[in-house]
Each structure stands twice: as structure tokens, then as C-alpha cells.
Amino acid sequence: MYILFGGDFTRATLVQWVLEEGKIEYELRKIDILNGEHRSAEFFAINPAGLVPVLITPEGDALYEAAALMLYLADRHQLTELAPASTDPDRGHFLSSIFHIAGDIQSEMKRFHFPHRFSLRSEDNAGIQDLAKSLVLSRLSVMNTRLAQRGPYVLGTRFSLADFYLSFWVAYLDREAVCTQFPSIARLYDLVRTRTTALPYLEETERMADAYAEMMKQNPRGVIY
């Protein structure tokens, strides 16, 4: 059985969704990052990087990086309805999109939500957030163009975990503004929300995003390590 270390305000939601979609048995162990549990000696022994999520495989290996975990589970359990097989013609476009989201959108979302990690002075946090948001929007514009050309999903008429991955990050933004600016992304987001397995996770992510925004107002220096 798999063990997933996750919790609120983490990307464990992405991995948990794949586990649920694939009907894969797992145990969820919550890590309270607001209280620094991910920086404890106990957790460092599991993942020296001190990052969540972490997936413990049935063989006992500790794996991390959300995008890698999603792909690992889909490939290992042959969830080809979520990730095209290596011989599938859609595989290249699928991987291109996954790595674009992970490398270019997710990375800037980290700067947006954790500006204090990238600044030496608290007065620089707002500028870091503004830059990160502008970069996220420019990269969402690229995705919006791709979806307009071959949508409604990342793989055309075929749903994949890339659609949930992109929707997860849209849920962490100003959703109304993003969907107004990018109609093809708005259409995708609405389609993903119609999936009975995806809706609860997106609604929870929306709640977490709203709660995080409120906490940041109270503590601009950053509420999460």
C-alpha cells in the first residue's frame, strides 16, 4: 500500500486525486506545514528536502515532486485514461504540457505564494509577487492559445491529468479574473469541475487559496515556511 504525506496548502491534492482516480489503495498522513511539521527532524528523515508531498511506495521508497508522482502512478498502474502510454502519439504533447506547467507555471506560483523565500527584505515581497503573477499570466496565455487551437482539453477531445494539473493552479489564482481573460482556460476549468472525482478537490483548493490570501493580508511577510 502507498503512504502519501500531504495536508492543507500543499500539492498533495494532485497526487491524492490520481490515487483516487485510479482506485489505488493508500493511506494519507497529514503534515501541518503551518506549524512547521515539514521542517521537523522526523520529516527530514523521510524527505531531506523538507517538502510535501512525499509518496512512500509499497517497496518502501520515498518519492517526491508532485508532477513526477502523478506520472509515476499513472504509468505504473497503466492509467492510460489519465496519461497516454509511451507509444501513444499523444504522449509527446502530454509530456510537453506537464513539464511546461511544472517548470514554468508552478515555479512562479511558488514565488507568488511564498515571496519571503525569495527576498532578503520584507518590503520586496510585493514586487516579487507582482512579477511572479505577471509571468504566470503570460504562461497561461500560452496555454490558452494551445487550448484554443486544439482544445477543449490539453490533448484535444481527450481528458488527461494535465487538465487537472492546470486547473489546480488556476484554482489558486484570482479565478474570476483568469477565466475572464482566458476563455479557453475557463472552458477547460468548467469541464474539469464536471468530473465527480475532480470537483471536491478543486473546491477544497479554492477554499485553501481564499484562506491563504486572507492569511497573507494579516501577515505579508509570509505565513508558511
Short mmCIF file of C-alpha atoms in Angstrom, two decimals:
data_model
loop_
_atom_site.label_atom_id
_atom_site.label_comp_id
_atom_site.label_asym_id
_atom_site.label_seq_id
_atom_site.Cartn_x
_atom_site.Cartn_y
_atom_site.Cartn_z
CA MET A 1 0.00 0.00 0.00
CA TYR A 2 1.12 3.55 -0.68
CA ILE A 3 1.54 6.19 2.02
CA LEU A 4 1.02 9.82 1.00
CA PHE A 5 2.30 12.61 3.20
CA GLY A 6 0.21 15.70 2.49
CA GLY A 7 -2.07 18.26 4.04
CA ASP A 8 -3.57 21.70 3.61
CA PHE A 9 -1.77 24.24 1.41
CA THR A 10 0.27 21.54 -0.34
CA ARG A 11 0.38 19.94 -3.78
CA ALA A 12 -0.51 16.57 -2.26
CA THR A 13 -4.01 17.20 -3.62
CA LEU A 14 -2.68 16.44 -7.11
CA VAL A 15 -1.28 13.07 -6.09
CA GLN A 16 -4.27 12.16 -3.97
CA TRP A 17 -6.56 12.83 -6.92
CA VAL A 18 -4.59 10.41 -9.13
CA LEU A 19 -4.73 7.77 -6.41
CA GLU A 20 -8.49 8.22 -6.15
CA GLU A 21 -9.00 8.25 -9.92
CA GLY A 22 -7.00 5.04 -10.25
CA LYS A 23 -8.74 3.41 -7.26
CA ILE A 24 -5.31 2.78 -5.78
CA GLU A 25 -5.17 1.88 -2.09
CA TYR A 26 -3.27 4.40 0.02
CA GLU A 27 -3.00 5.96 3.45
CA LEU A 28 -2.94 9.74 3.86
CA ARG A 29 -0.77 11.14 6.64
CA LYS A 30 -1.30 14.84 7.16
CA ILE A 31 1.63 17.18 7.68
CA ASP A 32 0.82 20.56 9.24
CA ILE A 33 3.11 22.92 7.35
CA LEU A 34 1.64 25.96 9.09
CA ASN A 35 3.18 24.65 12.31
CA GLY A 36 6.41 23.58 10.64
CA GLU A 37 5.96 19.81 10.78
CA HIS A 38 7.65 19.56 7.37
CA ARG A 39 10.79 21.07 8.94
CA SER A 40 10.97 18.56 11.80
CA ALA A 41 13.76 16.02 12.20
CA GLU A 42 11.21 13.26 11.76
CA PHE A 43 10.09 14.56 8.39
CA PHE A 44 13.63 15.38 7.22
CA ALA A 45 14.38 11.69 7.77
CA ILE A 46 11.66 10.91 5.23
CA ASN A 47 12.46 13.68 2.76
CA PRO A 48 15.73 15.58 3.34
CA ALA A 49 14.38 18.41 1.15
CA GLY A 50 11.64 19.02 3.71
CA LEU A 51 8.98 19.33 1.02
CA VAL A 52 5.46 17.95 0.74
CA PRO A 53 4.06 15.79 -0.85
CA VAL A 54 6.02 12.60 -0.34
CA LEU A 55 4.84 9.22 -1.56
CA ILE A 56 6.09 6.02 0.06
CA THR A 57 5.82 3.16 -2.40
CA PRO A 58 4.82 -0.41 -1.44
CA GLU A 59 8.53 -1.24 -1.74
CA GLY A 60 9.39 1.45 0.83
CA ASP A 61 10.92 4.07 -1.49
CA ALA A 62 10.27 7.74 -0.63
CA LEU A 63 9.44 9.70 -3.78
CA TYR A 64 8.69 13.41 -4.17
CA GLU A 65 7.90 16.16 -6.71
CA ALA A 66 4.18 16.28 -7.45
CA ALA A 67 4.35 16.06 -11.25
CA ALA A 68 6.72 13.09 -11.06
CA LEU A 69 4.46 11.34 -8.56
CA MET A 70 1.41 11.78 -10.80
CA LEU A 71 3.24 10.39 -13.83
CA TYR A 72 4.79 7.56 -11.80
CA LEU A 73 1.40 6.39 -10.52
CA ALA A 74 -0.31 6.71 -13.89
CA ASP A 75 2.44 4.79 -15.68
CA ARG A 76 2.93 2.12 -13.03
CA HIS A 77 -0.79 1.38 -12.79
CA GLN A 78 -1.44 1.81 -16.53
CA LEU A 79 -3.91 4.64 -16.06
CA THR A 80 -3.88 5.47 -19.75
CA GLU A 81 -7.10 7.46 -19.37
CA LEU A 82 -5.01 9.92 -17.32
CA ALA A 83 -1.61 9.66 -19.04
CA PRO A 84 -1.05 8.38 -22.60
CA ALA A 85 1.23 5.36 -22.81
CA SER A 86 4.80 5.81 -24.07
CA THR A 87 3.81 4.51 -27.51
CA ASP A 88 0.73 6.74 -27.79
CA PRO A 89 1.05 9.58 -30.34
CA ASP A 90 -0.36 11.97 -27.71
CA ARG A 91 2.47 11.21 -25.28
CA GLY A 92 4.80 13.91 -26.59
CA HIS A 93 2.27 16.71 -26.35
CA PHE A 94 1.18 15.41 -22.95
CA LEU A 95 4.74 15.47 -21.56
CA SER A 96 5.41 18.88 -23.10
CA SER A 97 2.37 20.30 -21.31
CA ILE A 98 3.11 18.61 -17.97
CA PHE A 99 6.67 19.92 -17.89
CA HIS A 100 5.55 23.37 -19.01
CA ILE A 101 3.10 23.52 -16.10
CA ALA A 102 5.65 22.15 -13.63
CA GLY A 103 8.61 24.23 -14.76
CA ASP A 104 7.06 27.49 -15.88
CA ILE A 105 3.72 27.89 -14.07
CA GLN A 106 4.17 26.01 -10.82
CA SER A 107 7.59 27.54 -10.19
CA GLU A 108 6.24 31.08 -10.44
CA MET A 109 3.22 30.17 -8.32
CA LYS A 110 5.69 29.30 -5.57
CA ARG A 111 7.20 32.78 -5.84
CA PHE A 112 3.72 34.30 -5.76
CA HIS A 113 2.62 32.44 -2.64
CA PHE A 114 5.97 32.36 -0.82
CA PRO A 115 7.67 35.67 -1.75
CA HIS A 116 9.53 35.74 1.57
CA ARG A 117 11.55 32.72 0.42
CA PHE A 118 12.99 34.78 -2.44
CA SER A 119 13.59 38.14 -0.76
CA LEU A 120 16.03 39.50 1.80
CA ARG A 121 13.74 42.37 2.79
CA SER A 122 10.04 42.18 3.59
CA GLU A 123 9.43 45.35 1.57
CA ASP A 124 10.46 43.44 -1.57
CA ASN A 125 7.75 40.79 -1.18
CA ALA A 126 5.05 42.71 -3.02
CA GLY A 127 7.33 43.31 -6.01
CA ILE A 128 8.26 39.62 -6.17
CA GLN A 129 4.58 38.70 -6.09
CA ASP A 130 3.71 41.16 -8.84
CA LEU A 131 6.48 39.85 -11.10
CA ALA A 132 5.54 36.23 -10.43
CA LYS A 133 1.88 36.90 -11.18
CA SER A 134 2.71 38.64 -14.45
CA LEU A 135 4.86 35.68 -15.51
CA VAL A 136 2.13 33.19 -14.57
CA LEU A 137 -0.39 35.13 -16.62
CA SER A 138 1.94 35.24 -19.63
CA ARG A 139 2.37 31.48 -19.44
CA LEU A 140 -1.34 30.92 -19.00
CA SER A 141 -1.75 32.95 -22.17
CA VAL A 142 0.38 30.35 -23.95
CA MET A 143 -1.80 27.55 -22.60
CA ASN A 144 -4.93 29.46 -23.55
CA THR A 145 -3.66 29.72 -27.15
CA ARG A 146 -2.88 26.00 -27.24
CA LEU A 147 -6.33 25.15 -25.92
CA ALA A 148 -7.99 27.49 -28.42
CA GLN A 149 -6.15 25.74 -31.25
CA ARG A 150 -6.72 22.12 -30.23
CA GLY A 151 -8.98 22.07 -27.14
CA PRO A 152 -11.13 21.87 -25.21
CA TYR A 153 -8.63 19.69 -23.30
CA VAL A 154 -4.85 19.80 -23.41
CA LEU A 155 -5.00 16.71 -25.63
CA GLY A 156 -7.88 17.94 -27.75
CA THR A 157 -11.04 15.96 -27.04
CA ARG A 158 -9.21 13.67 -24.63
CA PHE A 159 -9.06 14.33 -20.89
CA SER A 160 -5.78 13.72 -19.06
CA LEU A 161 -4.16 14.54 -15.74
CA ALA A 162 -2.59 17.58 -17.43
CA ASP A 163 -6.04 19.18 -17.37
CA PHE A 164 -6.42 18.66 -13.63
CA TYR A 165 -2.85 19.86 -13.05
CA LEU A 166 -3.51 23.13 -14.89
CA SER A 167 -6.90 23.58 -13.21
CA PHE A 168 -5.30 23.08 -9.78
CA TRP A 169 -3.13 26.16 -10.31
CA VAL A 170 -5.98 28.18 -11.77
CA ALA A 171 -7.85 27.44 -8.54
CA TYR A 172 -5.00 29.09 -6.61
CA LEU A 173 -5.26 32.33 -8.60
CA ASP A 174 -7.91 35.03 -8.93
CA ARG A 175 -10.17 32.56 -10.71
CA GLU A 176 -12.74 35.05 -11.96
CA ALA A 177 -10.10 37.34 -13.45
CA VAL A 178 -8.16 34.48 -15.03
CA CYS A 179 -11.25 32.90 -16.57
CA THR A 180 -12.42 36.25 -17.89
CA GLN A 181 -9.05 36.92 -19.51
CA PHE A 182 -8.55 33.41 -20.87
CA PRO A 183 -11.80 31.93 -22.22
CA SER A 184 -10.27 28.62 -23.34
CA ILE A 185 -8.83 28.04 -19.87
CA ALA A 186 -12.22 28.97 -18.40
CA ARG A 187 -13.87 26.34 -20.58
CA LEU A 188 -11.31 23.75 -19.51
CA TYR A 189 -11.75 24.63 -15.84
CA ASP A 190 -15.52 24.23 -16.11
CA LEU A 191 -15.12 20.87 -17.85
CA VAL A 192 -12.75 19.54 -15.19
CA ARG A 193 -15.18 20.65 -12.47
CA THR A 194 -17.87 18.44 -14.05
CA ARG A 195 -15.84 15.34 -13.17
CA THR A 196 -17.24 13.92 -9.95
CA THR A 197 -13.80 12.89 -8.74
CA ALA A 198 -12.20 16.25 -9.51
CA LEU A 199 -14.84 18.65 -8.15
CA PRO A 200 -14.26 18.04 -4.40
CA TYR A 201 -10.51 18.55 -4.81
CA LEU A 202 -10.89 21.75 -6.83
CA GLU A 203 -13.45 23.13 -4.36
CA GLU A 204 -11.09 22.37 -1.49
CA THR A 205 -8.21 24.01 -3.36
CA GLU A 206 -10.36 27.10 -3.94
CA ARG A 207 -11.09 27.25 -0.20
CA MET A 208 -7.40 26.88 0.62
CA ALA A 209 -6.50 29.62 -1.86
CA ASP A 210 -9.03 32.00 -0.34
CA ALA A 211 -7.85 31.18 3.19
CA TYR A 212 -4.21 31.67 2.20
CA ALA A 213 -4.97 35.05 0.63
CA GLU A 214 -6.64 36.16 3.85
CA MET A 215 -3.68 34.99 5.96
CA MET A 216 -1.26 36.83 3.69
CA LYS A 217 -3.19 40.04 4.30
CA GLN A 218 -2.66 39.58 8.02
CA ASN A 219 0.99 38.61 7.68
CA PRO A 220 2.56 39.91 4.43
CA ARG A 221 5.94 38.50 5.46
CA GLY A 222 4.59 35.02 4.74
CA VAL A 223 2.56 32.57 6.77
CA ILE A 224 4.16 29.37 5.50
CA TYR A 225 7.82 28.50 5.58
#
